[in-house]
mmCIF file of C-alpha atoms in Angstrom:
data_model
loop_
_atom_site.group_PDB
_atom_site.id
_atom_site.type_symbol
_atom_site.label_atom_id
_atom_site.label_comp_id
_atom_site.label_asym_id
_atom_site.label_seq_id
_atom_site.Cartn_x
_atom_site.Cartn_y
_atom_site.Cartn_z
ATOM 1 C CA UNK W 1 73.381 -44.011 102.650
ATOM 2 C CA UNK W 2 71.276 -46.349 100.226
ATOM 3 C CA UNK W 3 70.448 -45.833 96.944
ATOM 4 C CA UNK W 4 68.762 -47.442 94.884
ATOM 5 C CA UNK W 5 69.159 -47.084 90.464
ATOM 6 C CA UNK W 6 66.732 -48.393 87.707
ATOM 7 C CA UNK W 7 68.699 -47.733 84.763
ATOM 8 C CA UNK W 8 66.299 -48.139 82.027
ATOM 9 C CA UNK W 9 64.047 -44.843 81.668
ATOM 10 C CA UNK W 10 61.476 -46.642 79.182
ATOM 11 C CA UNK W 11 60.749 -50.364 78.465
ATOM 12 C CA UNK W 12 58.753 -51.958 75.665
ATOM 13 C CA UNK W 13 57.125 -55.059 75.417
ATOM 14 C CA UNK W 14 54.579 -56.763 73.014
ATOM 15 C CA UNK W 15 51.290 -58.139 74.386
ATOM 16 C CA UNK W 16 51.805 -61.874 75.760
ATOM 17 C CA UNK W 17 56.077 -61.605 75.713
ATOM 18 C CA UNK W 18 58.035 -60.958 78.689
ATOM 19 C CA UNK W 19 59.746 -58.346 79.813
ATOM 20 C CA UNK W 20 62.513 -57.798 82.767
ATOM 21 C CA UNK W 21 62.853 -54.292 84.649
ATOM 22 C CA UNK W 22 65.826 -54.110 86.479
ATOM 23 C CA UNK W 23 66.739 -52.717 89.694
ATOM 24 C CA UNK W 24 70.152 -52.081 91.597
ATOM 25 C CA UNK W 25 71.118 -50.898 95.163
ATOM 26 C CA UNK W 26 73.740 -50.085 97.228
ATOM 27 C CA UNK W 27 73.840 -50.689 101.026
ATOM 28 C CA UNK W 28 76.176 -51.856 103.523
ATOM 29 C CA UNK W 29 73.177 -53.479 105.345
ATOM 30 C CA UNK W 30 72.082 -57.478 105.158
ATOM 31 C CA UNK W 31 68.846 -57.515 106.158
ATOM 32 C CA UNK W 32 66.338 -55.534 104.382
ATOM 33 C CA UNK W 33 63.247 -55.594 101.884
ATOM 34 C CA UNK W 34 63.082 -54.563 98.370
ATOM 35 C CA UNK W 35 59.627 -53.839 96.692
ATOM 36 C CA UNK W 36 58.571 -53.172 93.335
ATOM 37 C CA UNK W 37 55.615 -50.554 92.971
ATOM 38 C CA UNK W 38 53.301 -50.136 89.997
ATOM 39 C CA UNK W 39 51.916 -46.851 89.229
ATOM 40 C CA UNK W 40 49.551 -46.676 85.978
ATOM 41 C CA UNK W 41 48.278 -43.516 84.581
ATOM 42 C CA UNK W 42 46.178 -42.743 87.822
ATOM 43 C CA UNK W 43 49.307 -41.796 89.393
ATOM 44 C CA UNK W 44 47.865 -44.738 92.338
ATOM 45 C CA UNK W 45 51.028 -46.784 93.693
ATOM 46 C CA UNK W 46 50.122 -50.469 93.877
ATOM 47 C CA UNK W 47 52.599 -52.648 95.673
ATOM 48 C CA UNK W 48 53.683 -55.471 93.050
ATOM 49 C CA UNK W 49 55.933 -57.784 94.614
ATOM 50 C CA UNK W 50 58.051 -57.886 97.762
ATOM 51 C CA UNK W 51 61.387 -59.348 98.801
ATOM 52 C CA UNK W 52 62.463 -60.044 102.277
ATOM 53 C CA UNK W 53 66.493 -60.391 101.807
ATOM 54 C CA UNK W 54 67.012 -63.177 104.397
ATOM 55 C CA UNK W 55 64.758 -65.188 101.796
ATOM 56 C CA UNK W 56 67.111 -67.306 99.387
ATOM 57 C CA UNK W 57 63.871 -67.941 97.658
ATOM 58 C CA UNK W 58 62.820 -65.606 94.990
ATOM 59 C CA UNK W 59 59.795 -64.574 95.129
ATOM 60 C CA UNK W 60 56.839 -64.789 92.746
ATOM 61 C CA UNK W 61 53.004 -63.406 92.291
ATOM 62 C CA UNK W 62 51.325 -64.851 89.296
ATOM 63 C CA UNK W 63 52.927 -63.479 86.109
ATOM 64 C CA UNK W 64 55.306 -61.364 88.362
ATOM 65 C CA UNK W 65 58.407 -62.767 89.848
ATOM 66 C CA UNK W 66 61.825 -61.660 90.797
ATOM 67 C CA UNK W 67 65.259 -62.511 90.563
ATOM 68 C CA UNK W 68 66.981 -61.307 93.505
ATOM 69 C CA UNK W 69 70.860 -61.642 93.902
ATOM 70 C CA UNK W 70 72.119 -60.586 96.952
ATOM 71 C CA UNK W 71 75.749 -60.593 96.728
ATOM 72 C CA UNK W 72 75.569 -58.779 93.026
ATOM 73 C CA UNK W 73 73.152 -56.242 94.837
ATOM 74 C CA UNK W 74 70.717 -56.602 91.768
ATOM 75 C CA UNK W 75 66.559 -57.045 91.975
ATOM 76 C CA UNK W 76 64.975 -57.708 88.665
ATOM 77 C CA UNK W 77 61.373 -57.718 87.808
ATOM 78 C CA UNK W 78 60.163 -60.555 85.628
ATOM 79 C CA UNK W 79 56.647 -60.037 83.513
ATOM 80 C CA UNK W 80 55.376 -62.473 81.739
ATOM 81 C CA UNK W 81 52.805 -63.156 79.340
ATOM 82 C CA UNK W 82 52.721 -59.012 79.697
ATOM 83 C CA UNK W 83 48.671 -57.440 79.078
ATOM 84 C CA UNK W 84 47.909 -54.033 78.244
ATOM 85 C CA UNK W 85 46.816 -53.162 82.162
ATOM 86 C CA UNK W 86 50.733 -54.157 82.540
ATOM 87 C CA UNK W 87 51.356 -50.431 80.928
ATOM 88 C CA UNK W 88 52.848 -48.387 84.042
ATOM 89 C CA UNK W 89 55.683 -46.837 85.474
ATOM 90 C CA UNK W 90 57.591 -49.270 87.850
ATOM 91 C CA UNK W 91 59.430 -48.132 90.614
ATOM 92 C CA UNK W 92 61.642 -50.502 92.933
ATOM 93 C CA UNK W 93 62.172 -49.527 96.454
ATOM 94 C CA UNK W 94 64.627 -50.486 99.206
ATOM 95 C CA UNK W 95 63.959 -50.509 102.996
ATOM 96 C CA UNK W 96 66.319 -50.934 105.929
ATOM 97 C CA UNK W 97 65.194 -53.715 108.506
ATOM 98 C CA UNK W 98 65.108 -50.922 110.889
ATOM 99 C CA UNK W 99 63.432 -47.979 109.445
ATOM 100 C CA UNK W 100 59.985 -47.701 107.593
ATOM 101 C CA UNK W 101 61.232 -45.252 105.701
ATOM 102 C CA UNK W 102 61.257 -46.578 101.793
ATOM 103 C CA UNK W 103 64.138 -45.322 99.309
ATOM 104 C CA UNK W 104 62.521 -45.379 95.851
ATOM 105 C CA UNK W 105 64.698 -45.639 92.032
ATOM 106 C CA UNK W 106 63.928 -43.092 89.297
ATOM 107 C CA UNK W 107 61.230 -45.663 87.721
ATOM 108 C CA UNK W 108 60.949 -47.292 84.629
ATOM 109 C CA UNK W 109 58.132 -46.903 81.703
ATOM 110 C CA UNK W 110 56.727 -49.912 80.486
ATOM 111 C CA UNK W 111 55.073 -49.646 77.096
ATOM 112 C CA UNK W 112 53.101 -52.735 76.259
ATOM 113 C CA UNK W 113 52.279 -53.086 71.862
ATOM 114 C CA UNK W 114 49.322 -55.329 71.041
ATOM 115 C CA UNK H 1 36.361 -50.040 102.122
ATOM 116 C CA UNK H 2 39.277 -49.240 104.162
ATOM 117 C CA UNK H 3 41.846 -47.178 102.426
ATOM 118 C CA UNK H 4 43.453 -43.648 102.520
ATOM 119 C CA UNK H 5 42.133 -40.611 100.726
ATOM 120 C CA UNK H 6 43.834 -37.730 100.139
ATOM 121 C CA UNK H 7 41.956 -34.602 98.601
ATOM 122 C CA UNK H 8 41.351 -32.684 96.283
ATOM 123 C CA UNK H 9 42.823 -34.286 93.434
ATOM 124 C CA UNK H 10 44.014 -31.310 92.027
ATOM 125 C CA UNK H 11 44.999 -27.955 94.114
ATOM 126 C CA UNK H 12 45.742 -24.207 92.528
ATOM 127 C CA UNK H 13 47.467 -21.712 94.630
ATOM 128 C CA UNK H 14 48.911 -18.524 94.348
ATOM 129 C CA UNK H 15 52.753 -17.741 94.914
ATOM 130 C CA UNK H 16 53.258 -17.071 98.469
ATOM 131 C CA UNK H 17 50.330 -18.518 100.351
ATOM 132 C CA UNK H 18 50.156 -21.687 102.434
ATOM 133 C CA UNK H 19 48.429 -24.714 101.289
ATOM 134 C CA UNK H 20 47.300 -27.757 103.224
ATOM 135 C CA UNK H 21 46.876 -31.253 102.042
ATOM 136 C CA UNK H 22 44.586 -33.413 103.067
ATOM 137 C CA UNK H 23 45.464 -37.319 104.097
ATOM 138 C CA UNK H 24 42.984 -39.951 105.832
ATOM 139 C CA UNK H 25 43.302 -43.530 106.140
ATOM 140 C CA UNK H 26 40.785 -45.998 107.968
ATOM 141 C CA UNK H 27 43.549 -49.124 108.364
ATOM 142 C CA UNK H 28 44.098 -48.664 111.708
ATOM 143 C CA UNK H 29 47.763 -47.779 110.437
ATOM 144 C CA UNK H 30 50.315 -46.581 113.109
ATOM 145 C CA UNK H 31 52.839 -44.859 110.340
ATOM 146 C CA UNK H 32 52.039 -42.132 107.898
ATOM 147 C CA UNK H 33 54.130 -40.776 105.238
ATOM 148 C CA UNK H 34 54.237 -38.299 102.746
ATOM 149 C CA UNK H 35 56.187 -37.929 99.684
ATOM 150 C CA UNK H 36 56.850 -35.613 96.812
ATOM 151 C CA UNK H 37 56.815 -36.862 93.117
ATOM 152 C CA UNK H 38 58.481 -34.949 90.767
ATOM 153 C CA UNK H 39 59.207 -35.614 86.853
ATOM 154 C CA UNK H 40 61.291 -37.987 85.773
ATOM 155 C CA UNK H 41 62.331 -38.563 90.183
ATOM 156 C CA UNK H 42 60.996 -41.372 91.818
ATOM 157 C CA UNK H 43 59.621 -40.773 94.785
ATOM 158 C CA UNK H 44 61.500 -38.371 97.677
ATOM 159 C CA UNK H 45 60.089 -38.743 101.623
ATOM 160 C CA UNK H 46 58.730 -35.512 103.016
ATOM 161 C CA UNK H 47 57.663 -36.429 106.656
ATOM 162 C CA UNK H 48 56.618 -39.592 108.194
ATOM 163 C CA UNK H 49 55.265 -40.272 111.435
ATOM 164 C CA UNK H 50 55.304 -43.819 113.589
ATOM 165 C CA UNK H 51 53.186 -42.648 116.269
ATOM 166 C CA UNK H 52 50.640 -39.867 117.344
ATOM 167 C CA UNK H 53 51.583 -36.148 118.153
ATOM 168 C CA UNK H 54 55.311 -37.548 116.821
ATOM 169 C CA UNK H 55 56.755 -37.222 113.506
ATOM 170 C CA UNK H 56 60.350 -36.916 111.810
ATOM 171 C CA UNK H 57 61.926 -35.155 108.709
ATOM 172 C CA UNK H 58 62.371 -37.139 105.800
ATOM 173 C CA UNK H 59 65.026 -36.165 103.080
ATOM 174 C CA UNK H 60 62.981 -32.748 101.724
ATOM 175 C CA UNK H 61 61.310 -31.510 104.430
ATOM 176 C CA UNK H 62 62.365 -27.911 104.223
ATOM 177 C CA UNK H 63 59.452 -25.518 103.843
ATOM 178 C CA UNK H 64 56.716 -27.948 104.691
ATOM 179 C CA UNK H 65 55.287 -28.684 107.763
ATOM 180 C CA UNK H 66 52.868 -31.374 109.277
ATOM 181 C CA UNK H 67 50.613 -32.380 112.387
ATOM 182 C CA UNK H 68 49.479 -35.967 113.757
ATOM 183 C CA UNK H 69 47.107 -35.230 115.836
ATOM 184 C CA UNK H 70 44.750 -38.069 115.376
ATOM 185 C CA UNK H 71 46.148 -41.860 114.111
ATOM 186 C CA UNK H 72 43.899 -41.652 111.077
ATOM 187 C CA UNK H 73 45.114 -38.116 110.000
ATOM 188 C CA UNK H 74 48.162 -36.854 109.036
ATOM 189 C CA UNK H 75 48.337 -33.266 107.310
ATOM 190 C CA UNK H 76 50.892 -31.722 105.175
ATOM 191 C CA UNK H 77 51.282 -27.854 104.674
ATOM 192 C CA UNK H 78 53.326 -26.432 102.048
ATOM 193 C CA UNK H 79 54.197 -22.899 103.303
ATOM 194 C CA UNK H 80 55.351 -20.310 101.141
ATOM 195 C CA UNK H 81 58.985 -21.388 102.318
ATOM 196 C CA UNK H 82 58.651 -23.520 99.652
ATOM 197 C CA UNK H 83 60.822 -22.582 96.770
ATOM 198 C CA UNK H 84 59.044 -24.538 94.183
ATOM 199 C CA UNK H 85 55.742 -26.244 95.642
ATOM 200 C CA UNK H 86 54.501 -27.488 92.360
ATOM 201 C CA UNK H 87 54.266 -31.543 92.059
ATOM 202 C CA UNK H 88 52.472 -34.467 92.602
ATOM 203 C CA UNK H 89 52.068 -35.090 96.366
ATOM 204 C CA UNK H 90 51.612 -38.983 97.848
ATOM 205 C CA UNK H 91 50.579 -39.882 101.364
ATOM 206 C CA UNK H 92 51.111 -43.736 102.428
ATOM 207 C CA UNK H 93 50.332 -45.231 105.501
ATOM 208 C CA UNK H 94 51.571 -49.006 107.066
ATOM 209 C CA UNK H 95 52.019 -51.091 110.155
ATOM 210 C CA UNK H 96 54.809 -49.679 111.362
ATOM 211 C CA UNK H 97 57.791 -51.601 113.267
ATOM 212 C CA UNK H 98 60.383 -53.936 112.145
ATOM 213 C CA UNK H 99 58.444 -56.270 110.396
ATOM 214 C CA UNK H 100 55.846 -53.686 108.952
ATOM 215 C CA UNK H 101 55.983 -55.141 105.094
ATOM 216 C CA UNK H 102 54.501 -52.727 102.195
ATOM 217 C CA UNK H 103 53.058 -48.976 102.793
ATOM 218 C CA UNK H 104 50.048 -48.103 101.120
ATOM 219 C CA UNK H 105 49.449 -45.123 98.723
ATOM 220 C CA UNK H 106 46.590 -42.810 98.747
ATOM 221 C CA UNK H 107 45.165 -41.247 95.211
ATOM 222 C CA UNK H 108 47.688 -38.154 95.365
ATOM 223 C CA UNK H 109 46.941 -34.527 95.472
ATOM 224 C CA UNK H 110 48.709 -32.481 92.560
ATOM 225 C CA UNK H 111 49.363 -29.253 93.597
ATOM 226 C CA UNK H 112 50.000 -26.034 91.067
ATOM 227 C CA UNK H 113 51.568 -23.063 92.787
ATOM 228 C CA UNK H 114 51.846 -19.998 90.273
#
């Protein structure tokens, strides 16, 4: 079965710096999708960045990218030039290429200091 | 504005009665989903369904229970079954299929059984 492990509980970051949330899974699998959710203090999950695994490319949306490493199994979320709205738990989430069903890590605080 | 509501926001019960949760989405959405959120857990699959009048268990799905009677709906009861009912409840909906990409998250329900 897949799992998927965020081992950082809480994350802090001053206003404007960058900060990288990382994300590890396990699976036998080699083609799949890997997601990283945002969910602020409304409790609403807002999809942040996806990852299609046949994609060598990394991909990127504005100050959020990604570094993915296949072989090493590891998905990390870059923020950069982090704001205030930035504050959220982040979860990352795994999906097989032949399920919709999403497998979701513990999540990570992010605490962003002006 | 298409989206997915889920209500109420907040739900108080009494030990031992059923409760049903309420999940809509106008996205024209094949797949619904819902999930259980529980401190310091990411998120754990409850049901999901790819299809009307056809749904699966997902990893918890002992002592709820769901319909899909209509593509837009797709209700959730927690029966008394339910050893400990109290937590933060998610519905999602998406594309469905291989190639479906992200889900998308209602507001959540937070349900308080005492």
């Amino acid at each position: 079965a897949q799992t998927v492990t965020q081992s950082q509980p809480e994350m802090s970051v001053q206003e404007a710096e960058t900060v990288t949330l990382s994300c590890t899974y396990d699976t036998s699998e080699s083609d799949y999708y890997l997601f990283w959710y945002k969910q602020p203090p409304s409790r609403q999950m807002i999809l942040v960045i996806r990852q299609e695994a046949y994609k060598q490319q990394n991909a990127t949306e504005n100050r959020f990218s990604v570094n993915f490493q296949k072989a090493a199994k590891s998905f990390s979320l870059k923020i950069s030039d982090s704001q205030l709205g930035d504050a959220a738990m982040y979860f990352c989430a795994y999906r097989s290429w032949n399920t919709d069903k999403l497998i979701f890590g513990t999540g990570t605080r992010l605490q962003v200091f002006p | 504005d298409g989206g997915i509501t889920q209500s109420p926001k907040y739900l108080f019960r009494k030990e031992g009665q059923n409760v049903t949760l309420s999940c809509e989405q106008n996205l024209n959405h094949d797949a619904m989903y819902w999930y259980r959120q529980d401190p310091g857990q990411g998120l754990r699959l409850i049901y999901y369904s790819q299809i009307v009048n056809d749904f699966q268990k997902g990893d918890i799905a002992e002592g709820y229970s769901v319909s899909r009677e209509k593509k837009e709906s797709f209700p959730l009861t927690v029966t008394s079954a339910q050893k400990n009912p109290t937590a933060f409840y998610l519905c999602a909906s998406s594309w469905g299929g291989r190639r479906t990409y992200e889900q998308y998250f209602g507001p959540g329900t937070r349900l308080t059984v005492t």
